[in-house]
Each structure stands twice: as structure tokens, then as C-alpha cells.
Short mmCIF file of C-alpha atoms in Angstrom, two decimals:
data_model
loop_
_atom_site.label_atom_id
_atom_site.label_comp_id
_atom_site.label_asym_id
_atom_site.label_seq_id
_atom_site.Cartn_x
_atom_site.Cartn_y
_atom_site.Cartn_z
CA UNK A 225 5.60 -9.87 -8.11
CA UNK A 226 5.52 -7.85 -4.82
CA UNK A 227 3.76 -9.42 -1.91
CA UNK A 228 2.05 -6.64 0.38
CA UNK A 229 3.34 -8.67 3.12
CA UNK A 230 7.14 -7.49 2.57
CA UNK A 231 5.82 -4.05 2.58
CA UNK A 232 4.79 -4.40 5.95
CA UNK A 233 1.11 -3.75 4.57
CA UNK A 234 -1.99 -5.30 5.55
CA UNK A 235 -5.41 -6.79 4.02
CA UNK A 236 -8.60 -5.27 5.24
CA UNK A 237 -10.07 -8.80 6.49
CA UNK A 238 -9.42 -8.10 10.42
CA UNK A 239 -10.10 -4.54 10.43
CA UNK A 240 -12.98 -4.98 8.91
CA UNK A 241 -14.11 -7.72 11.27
CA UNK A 242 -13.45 -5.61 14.17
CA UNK A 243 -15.38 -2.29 12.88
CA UNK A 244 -18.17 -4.14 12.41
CA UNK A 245 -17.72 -5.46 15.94
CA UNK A 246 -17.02 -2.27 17.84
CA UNK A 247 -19.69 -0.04 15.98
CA UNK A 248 -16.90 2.02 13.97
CA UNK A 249 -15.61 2.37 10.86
CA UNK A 250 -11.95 2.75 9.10
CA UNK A 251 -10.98 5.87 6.91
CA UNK A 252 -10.48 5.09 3.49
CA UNK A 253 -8.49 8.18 2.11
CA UNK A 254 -7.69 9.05 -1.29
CA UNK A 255 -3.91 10.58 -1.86
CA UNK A 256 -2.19 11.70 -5.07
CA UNK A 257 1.53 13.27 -3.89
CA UNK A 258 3.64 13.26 -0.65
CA UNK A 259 1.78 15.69 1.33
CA UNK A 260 -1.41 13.92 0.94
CA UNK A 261 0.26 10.84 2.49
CA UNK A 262 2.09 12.61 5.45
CA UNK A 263 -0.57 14.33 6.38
CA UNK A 264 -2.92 10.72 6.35
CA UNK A 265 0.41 9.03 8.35
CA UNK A 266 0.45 11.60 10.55
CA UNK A 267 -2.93 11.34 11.79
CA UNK A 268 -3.66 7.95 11.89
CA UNK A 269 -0.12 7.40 14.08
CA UNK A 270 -1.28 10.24 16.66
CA UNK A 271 -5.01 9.02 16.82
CA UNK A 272 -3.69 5.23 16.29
CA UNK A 273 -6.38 4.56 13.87
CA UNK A 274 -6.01 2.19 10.87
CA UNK A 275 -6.30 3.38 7.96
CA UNK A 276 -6.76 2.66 4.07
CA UNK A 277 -4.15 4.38 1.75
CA UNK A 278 -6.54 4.96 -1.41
CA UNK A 279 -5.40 5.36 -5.04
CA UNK A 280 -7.64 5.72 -8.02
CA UNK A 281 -6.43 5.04 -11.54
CA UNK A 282 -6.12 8.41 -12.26
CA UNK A 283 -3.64 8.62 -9.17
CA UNK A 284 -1.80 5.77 -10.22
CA UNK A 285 -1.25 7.08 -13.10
CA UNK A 286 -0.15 10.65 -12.14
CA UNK A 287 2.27 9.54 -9.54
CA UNK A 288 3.52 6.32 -11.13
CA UNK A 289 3.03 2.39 -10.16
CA UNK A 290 6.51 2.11 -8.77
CA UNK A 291 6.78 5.27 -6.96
CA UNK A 292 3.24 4.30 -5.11
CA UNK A 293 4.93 0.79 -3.96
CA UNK A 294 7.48 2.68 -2.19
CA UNK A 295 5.61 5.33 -1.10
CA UNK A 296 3.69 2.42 0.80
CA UNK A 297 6.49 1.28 2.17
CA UNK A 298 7.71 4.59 3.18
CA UNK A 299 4.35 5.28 4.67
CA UNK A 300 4.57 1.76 7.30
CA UNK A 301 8.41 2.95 8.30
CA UNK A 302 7.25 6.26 8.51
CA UNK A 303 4.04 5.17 10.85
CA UNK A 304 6.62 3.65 13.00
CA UNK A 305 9.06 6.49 13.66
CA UNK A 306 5.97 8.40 14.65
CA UNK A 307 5.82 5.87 17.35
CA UNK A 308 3.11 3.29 15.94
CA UNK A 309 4.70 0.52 16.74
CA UNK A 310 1.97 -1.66 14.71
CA UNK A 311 0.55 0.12 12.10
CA UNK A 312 -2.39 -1.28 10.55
CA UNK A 313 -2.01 0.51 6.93
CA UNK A 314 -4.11 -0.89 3.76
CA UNK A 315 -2.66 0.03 0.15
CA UNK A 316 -5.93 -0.07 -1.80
CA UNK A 317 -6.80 0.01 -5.69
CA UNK A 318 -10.47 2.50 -5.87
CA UNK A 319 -12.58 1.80 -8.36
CA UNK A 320 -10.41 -0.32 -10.83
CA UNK A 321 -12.16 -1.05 -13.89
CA UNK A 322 -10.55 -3.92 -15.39
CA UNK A 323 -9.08 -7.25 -14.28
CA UNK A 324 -5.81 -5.96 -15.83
CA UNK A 325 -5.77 -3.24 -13.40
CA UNK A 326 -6.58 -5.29 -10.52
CA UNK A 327 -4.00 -7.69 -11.20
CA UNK A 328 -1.46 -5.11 -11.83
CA UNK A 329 -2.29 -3.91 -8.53
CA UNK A 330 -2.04 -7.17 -6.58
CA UNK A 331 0.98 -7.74 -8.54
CA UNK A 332 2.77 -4.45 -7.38
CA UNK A 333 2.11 -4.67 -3.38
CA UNK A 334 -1.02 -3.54 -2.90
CA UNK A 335 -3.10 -5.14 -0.36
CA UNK A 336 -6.82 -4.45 -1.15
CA UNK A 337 -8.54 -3.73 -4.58
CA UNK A 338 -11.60 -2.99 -5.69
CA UNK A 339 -13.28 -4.01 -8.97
CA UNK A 340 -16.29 -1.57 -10.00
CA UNK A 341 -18.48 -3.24 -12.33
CA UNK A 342 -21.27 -1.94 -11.08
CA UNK A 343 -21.62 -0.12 -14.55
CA UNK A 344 -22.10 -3.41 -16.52
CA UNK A 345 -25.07 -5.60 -16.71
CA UNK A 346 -25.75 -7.52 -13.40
CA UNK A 347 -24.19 -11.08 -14.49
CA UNK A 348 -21.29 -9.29 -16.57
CA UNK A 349 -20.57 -7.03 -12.94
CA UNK A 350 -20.80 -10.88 -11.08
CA UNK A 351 -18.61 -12.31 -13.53
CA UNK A 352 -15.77 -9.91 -13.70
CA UNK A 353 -15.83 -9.56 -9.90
CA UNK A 354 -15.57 -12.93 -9.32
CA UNK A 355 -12.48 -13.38 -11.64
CA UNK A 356 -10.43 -10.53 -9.94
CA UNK A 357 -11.38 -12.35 -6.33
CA UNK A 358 -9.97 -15.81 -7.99
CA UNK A 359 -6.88 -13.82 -8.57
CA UNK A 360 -6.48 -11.73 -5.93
CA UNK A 361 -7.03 -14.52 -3.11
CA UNK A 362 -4.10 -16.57 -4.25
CA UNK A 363 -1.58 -13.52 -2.82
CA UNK A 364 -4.56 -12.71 0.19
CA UNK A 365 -5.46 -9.30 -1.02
CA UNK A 366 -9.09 -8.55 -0.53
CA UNK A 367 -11.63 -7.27 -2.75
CA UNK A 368 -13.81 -4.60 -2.80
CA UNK A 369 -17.21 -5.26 -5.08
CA UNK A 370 -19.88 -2.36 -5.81
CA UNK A 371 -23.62 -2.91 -6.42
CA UNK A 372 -25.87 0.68 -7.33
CA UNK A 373 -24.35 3.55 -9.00
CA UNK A 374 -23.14 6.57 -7.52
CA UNK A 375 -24.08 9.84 -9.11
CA UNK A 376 -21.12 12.57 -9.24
CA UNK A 377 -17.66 12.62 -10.63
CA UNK A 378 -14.29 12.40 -9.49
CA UNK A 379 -10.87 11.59 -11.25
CA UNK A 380 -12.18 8.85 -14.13
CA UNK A 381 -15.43 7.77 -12.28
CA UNK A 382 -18.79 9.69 -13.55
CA UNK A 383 -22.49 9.12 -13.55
CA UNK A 384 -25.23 11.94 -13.94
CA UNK A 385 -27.73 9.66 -11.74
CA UNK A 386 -27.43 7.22 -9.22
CA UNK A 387 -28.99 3.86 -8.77
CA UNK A 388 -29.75 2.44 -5.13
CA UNK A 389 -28.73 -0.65 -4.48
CA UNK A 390 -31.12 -3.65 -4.56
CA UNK A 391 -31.18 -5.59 -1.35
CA UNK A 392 -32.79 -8.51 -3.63
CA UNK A 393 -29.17 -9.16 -5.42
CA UNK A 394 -26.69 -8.75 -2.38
CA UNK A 395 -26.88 -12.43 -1.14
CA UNK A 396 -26.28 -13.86 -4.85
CA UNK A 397 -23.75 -11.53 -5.73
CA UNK A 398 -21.83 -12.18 -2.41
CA UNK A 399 -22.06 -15.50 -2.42
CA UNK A 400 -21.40 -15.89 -6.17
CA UNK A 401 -18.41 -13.43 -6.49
CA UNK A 402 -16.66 -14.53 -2.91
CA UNK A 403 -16.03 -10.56 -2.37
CA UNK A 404 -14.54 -9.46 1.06
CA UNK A 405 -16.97 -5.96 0.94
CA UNK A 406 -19.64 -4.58 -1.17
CA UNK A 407 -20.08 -1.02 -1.84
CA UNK A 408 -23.18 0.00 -2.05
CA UNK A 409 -25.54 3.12 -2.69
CA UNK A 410 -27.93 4.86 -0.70
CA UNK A 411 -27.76 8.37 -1.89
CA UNK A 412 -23.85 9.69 -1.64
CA UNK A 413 -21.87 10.84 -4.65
CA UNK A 414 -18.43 11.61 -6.35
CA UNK A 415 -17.40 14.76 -5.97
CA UNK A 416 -17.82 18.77 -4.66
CA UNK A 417 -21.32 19.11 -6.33
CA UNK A 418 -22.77 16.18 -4.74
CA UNK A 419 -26.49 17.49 -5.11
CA UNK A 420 -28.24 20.14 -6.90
CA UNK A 421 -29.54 23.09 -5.65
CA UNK A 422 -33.06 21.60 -6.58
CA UNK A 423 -31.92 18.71 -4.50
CA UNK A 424 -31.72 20.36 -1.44
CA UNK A 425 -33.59 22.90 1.40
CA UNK A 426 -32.14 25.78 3.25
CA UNK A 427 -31.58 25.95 6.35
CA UNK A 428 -33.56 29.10 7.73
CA UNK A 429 -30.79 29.76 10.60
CA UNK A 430 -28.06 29.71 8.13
CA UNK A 431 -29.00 30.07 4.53
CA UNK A 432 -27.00 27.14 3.43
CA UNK A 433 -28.15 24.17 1.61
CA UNK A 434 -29.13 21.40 3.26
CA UNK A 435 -28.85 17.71 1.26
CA UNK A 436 -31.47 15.03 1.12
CA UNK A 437 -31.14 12.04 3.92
CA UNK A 438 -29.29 9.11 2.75
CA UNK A 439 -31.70 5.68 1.80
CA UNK A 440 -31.38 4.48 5.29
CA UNK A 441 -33.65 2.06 4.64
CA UNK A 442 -31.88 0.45 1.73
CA UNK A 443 -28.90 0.32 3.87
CA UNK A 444 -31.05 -1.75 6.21
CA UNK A 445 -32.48 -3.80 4.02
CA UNK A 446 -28.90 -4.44 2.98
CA UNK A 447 -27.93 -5.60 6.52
CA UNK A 448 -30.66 -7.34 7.09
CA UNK A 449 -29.82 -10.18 3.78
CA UNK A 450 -26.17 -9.84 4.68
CA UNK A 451 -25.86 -10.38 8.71
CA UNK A 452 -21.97 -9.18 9.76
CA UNK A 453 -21.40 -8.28 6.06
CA UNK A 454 -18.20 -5.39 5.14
CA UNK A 455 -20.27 -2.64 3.89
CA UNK A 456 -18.60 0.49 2.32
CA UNK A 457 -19.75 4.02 1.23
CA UNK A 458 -18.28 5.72 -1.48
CA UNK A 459 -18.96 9.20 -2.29
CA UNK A 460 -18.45 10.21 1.29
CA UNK A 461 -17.33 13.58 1.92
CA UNK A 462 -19.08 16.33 3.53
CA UNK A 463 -17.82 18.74 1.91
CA UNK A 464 -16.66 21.31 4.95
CA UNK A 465 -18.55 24.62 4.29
CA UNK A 466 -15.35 26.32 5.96
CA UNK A 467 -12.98 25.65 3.40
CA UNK A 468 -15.18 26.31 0.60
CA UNK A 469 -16.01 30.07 1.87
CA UNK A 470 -12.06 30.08 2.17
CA UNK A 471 -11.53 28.80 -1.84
CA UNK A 472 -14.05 31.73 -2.65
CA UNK A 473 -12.64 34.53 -0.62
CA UNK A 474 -9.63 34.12 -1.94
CA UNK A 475 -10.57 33.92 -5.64
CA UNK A 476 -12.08 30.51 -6.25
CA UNK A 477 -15.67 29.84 -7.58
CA UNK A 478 -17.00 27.17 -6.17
CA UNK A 479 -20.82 27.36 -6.46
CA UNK A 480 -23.43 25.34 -4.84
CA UNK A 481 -20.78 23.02 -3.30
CA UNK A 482 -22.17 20.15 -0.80
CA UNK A 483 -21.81 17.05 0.71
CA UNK A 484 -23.00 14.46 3.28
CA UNK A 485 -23.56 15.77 6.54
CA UNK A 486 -21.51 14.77 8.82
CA UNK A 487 -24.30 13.10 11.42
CA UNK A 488 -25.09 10.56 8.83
CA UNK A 489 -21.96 9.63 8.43
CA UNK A 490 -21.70 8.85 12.51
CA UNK A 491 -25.26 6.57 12.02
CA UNK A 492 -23.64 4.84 9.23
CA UNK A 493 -20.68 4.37 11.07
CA UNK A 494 -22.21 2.58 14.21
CA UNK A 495 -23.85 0.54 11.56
CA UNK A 496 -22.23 -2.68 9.13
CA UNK A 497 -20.70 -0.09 7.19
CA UNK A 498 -17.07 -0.14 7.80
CA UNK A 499 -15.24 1.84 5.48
CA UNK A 500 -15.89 5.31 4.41
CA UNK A 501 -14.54 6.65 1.65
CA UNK A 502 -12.99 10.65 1.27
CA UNK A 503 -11.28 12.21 -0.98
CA UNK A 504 -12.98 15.94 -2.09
CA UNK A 505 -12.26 17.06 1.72
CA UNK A 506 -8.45 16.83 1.57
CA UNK A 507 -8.65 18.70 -2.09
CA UNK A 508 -10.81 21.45 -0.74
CA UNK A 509 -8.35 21.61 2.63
CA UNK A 510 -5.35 21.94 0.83
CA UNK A 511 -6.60 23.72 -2.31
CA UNK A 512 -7.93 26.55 0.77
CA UNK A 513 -4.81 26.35 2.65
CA UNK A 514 -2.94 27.03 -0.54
CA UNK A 515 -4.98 29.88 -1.94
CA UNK A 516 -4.62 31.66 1.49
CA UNK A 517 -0.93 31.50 1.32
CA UNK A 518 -1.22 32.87 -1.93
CA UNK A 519 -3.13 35.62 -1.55
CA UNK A 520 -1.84 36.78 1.53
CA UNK A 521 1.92 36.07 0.42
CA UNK A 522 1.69 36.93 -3.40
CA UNK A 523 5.28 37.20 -3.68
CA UNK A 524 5.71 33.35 -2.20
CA UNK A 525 6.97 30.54 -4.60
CA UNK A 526 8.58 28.30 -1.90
CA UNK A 527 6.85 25.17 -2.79
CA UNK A 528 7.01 24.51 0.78
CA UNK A 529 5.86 27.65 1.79
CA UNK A 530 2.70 26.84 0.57
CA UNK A 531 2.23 23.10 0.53
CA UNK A 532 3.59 22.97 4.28
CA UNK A 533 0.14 24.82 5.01
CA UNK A 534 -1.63 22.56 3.20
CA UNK A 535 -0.31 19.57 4.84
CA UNK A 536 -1.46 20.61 8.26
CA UNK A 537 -4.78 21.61 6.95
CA UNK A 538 -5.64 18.37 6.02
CA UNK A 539 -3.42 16.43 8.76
CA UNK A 540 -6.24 18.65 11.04
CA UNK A 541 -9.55 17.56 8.47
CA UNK A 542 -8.29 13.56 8.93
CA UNK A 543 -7.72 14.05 12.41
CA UNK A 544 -11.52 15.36 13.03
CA UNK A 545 -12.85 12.40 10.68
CA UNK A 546 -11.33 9.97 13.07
CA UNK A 547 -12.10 11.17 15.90
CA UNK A 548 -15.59 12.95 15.58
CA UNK A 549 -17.09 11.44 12.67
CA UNK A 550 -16.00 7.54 12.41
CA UNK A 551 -14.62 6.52 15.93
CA UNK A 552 -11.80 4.83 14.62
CA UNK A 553 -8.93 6.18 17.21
CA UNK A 554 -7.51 4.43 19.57
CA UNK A 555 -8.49 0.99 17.63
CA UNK A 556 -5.13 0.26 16.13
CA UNK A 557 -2.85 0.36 19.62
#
């Protein structure tokens, strides 16, 4: 058993608290490898932002339980020689599907996890979510519940539809499960391809595709049953037009790519919701940054010729989301 404490790690209880508070909300990034994480390190200590290190199962698996632990703690030290002298860093499970997984989680250092049984009947998903919060409180890790369905896919997590959330169930399920958060959905999605073309209109200035507003009003309605109440967004990248004209241009074929615009994000951000989750932003960043080197530098095979690039590129995309999209510098001094 690794406490999350020892790792110099912390829950998301406070920062949540104080999101909701100051009209803000914290970046919940997804990282698979090294770069990934220096990059997120990097900008969260220069912006002093906290910040949620996120790891899916798939990325678990790819990089290895262990490793992750003391990549975690690497992360905190590293925060620190950067000159944070108090980082505020979150190691959190995204969209576990078991209570196995969960546990294993809690039991190897991390600090947050989330149990998504928002695929299973309503009193199965209450049920299971409740039994990973009975385990997970004992150590103080939080956890993360989801209620709707997200269209989309990314790593093992796929719907071809996506089910709003119903206001009617929050209270029960909250009050039933004892969750710290609830994820809920109002129209985001996994993934590049978060709409169709069908979906969408186009923008007469610019030709590109423009997505369909998010269910405001279910977020609302959301808010309104659960006063003060840790709301997250999944799903939540905007997909930056920029680096998908770069993937293309230098061979890639990435059609009818799209995300959440950026503007909602800001509303949703001033709202309860206080965590936003992104992950298909860094991929595109350092997938472009990496396809530029090669194709300008064809004779390159440096890994860090190439993955050097690709570290700033996205250092520079989590650096913007702070700042101009979820006002979270400067809140984690």
C-alpha cells in the first residue's frame, strides 16, 4: 500500500472547493510518457496552477503501474525545482471501470479516481460507485462519479451516442454514492471527431465547421439540485484547428476534425464545473510538432530531436488552457 500522501500528492477536495469559489476551474490532463508530463509540470509551475495528472487504463497499462507511482513522485520534486514551492498536483485514475481498478489505484499512490458506471443500469452505476467511495475514503482519495454518456472514443472508452444527464437523478445519486464530483454530459465527446459534419454549420468567414452549443441548460438544471456541487466535463478538447492543418500538410489525414469551442469552455468554467478534462489537444500538438520535424528533417532519428519539439508544443497548448481558457493561474501560489 502506497499512501498519496508520501508522494507529496494531493486529493482534489480543496481545489475543488476553491474553483467553485473563485469562478475557475483546474486542468485535468491526460499523459502517457515523459514528455507528456514535463511539458504538464512545466506549465502548471510557471503559471502556478494546480493541476490533475490524468491516466486512463489504457495509459496505465502502456507505461506500467509502478513506473506511473514514480513518475508522480518525480513530477511533485520536479514542480519544486521549477520553483513551486507548494505544488498542488492530483494523480488521478480516468474512467476506471471496475472496483478492482479503483482499488489498485488507491492502493498504488494515486490520489483521485474515478469510477464510470455510467454505462450500467442506474442502481447497478449507484451501487458500484458507492463501493469504490467506501474504499477509497478510508486512505482520503476522492472519487470521481459520471451520470449521461459521452459520445466519441478515446483509448478504451466508446459510445456512438450520447445521453444528457438527468438533473432528476443527481441529488439521489450524490447523496446515495457519497461521491466527491459528478461528471456529467451536456453535449462534449471523446475524441478528434467529436461531431459530424451533419452535426455542425460553417462558418461563412472561414469555411470551417462550427459545433452545436453545449446543453447549457442541463448544466443548469444540474446546479440548480446540487448547490456548490464538483462538476466535471469530460470530452473537453477543442480540438485547435492549427495543429490539425499542420498534421495534414505534412502528410496526415485528419478529416472533419472538431471540438468544443473554446468560449464555452470559459462559461463553463465561471460556472460549478471545476475540472475540465483534455487529452486529444496534447496528441494533436505533439503528433504536429513531430510530423513537422519529420518532414522538414527527413534524415532526423534523434528521438530527441523530434520529441523535444513536441514537448514545447504542448508545454505552449497547456499554458494557453490555463491561462485563456480556465483561469486557473496564479491559484496555486
Amino acid at each position: 500500500m502506497v499512501n498519496y500522501k508520501d508522494l507529496g500528492l494531493v486529493n482534489t477536495k480543496e481545489m475543488f472547493a476553491k474553483a467553485i469559489k473563485g469562478g475557475y476551474a483546474i486542468p485535468a490532463f491526460n499523459f502517457n510518457n515523459m514528455e507528456q508530463l514535463q511539458a504538464i509540470i512545466q506549465a502548471a509551475a510557471e503559471t502556478k496552477s494546480p493541476v490533475i495528472l490524468q491516466v486512463s487504463s489504457g495509459a496505465r497499462k502502456y507505461a506500467n503501474q509502478t513506473l506511473l507511482r514514480y513518475m508522480a513522485e518525480g513530477a511533485v520534486e520536479y514542480a519544486k525545482e521549477l520553483g513551486w514551492e507548494h505544488p498542488q498536483i492530483v494523480l488521478h485514475l480516468d474512467h476506471g471501470n471496475s472496483f478492482e481498478l479503483c482499488k489498485s489505484c488507491v492502493d498504488f499512490g494515486f490520489s483521485s479516481v474515478m469510477i464510470d458506471g455510467s454505462h450500467l443500469p442506474y442502481e447497478e452505476n449507484v451501487a458500484l460507485t458507492k463501493q469504490v467511495v467506501e474504499y477509497a475514503h478510508k486512505y482520503d482519495v476522492t472519487v470521481e462519479g459520471e451520470l449521461g454518456v459521452l459520445a466519441g472514443v478515446e483509448d478504451e472508452v466508446s459510445s456512438d451516442h450520447h445521453t444528457y444527464t438527468n438533473p432528476e437523478e443527481v441529488i439521489d445519486f450524490a447523496t446515495r454514492t457519497g461521491c466527491d464530483s459528478l461528471a456529467i454530459s451536456i453535449g462534449t465527446s471523446h475524441g478528434a471527431y467529436k461531431f459530424t459534419p451533419e452535426q455542425c454549420t460553417v462558418d461563412p468567414k472561414t469555411g470551417r465547421l462550427v459545433p452545436p452549443p453545449l446543453a447549457f441548460e442541463v448544466l443548469d438544471a444540474v446546479m440548480e439540485k446540487l448547490p456548490g456541487f464538483p462538476i466535471v466535463l469530460h470530452g473537453s478538447s477543442s480540438v485547435p484547428q492549427e495543429e490539425v492543418e499542420t498534421i495534414n500538410k505534412y502528410g496526415g489525414a485528419l478529416k472533419a476534425a472538431i471540438g468544443i469551442p473554446e468560449e464555452e469552455l470559459r462559461k463553463a468554467a465561471k460556472s460549478a464545473v471545476c475540472k475540465i478534462n483534455i487529452d486529444s489537444d496534447s496528441r494533436l500538438a505533439m503528433t504536429a510538432a513531430i510530423r513537422k520535424v519529420f518532414a522538414e528533417s527527413p534524415a532526423e532519428f534523434d528521438p530527441r530531436k523530434y520529441l523535444g519539439p513536441a514537448r514545447e508544443n504542448m508545454k505552449k497548448l497547456y499554458m494557453h488552457k490555463i491561462i485563456n481558457v480556465l483561469g486557473s493561474d496564479g491559484k496555486a501560489e
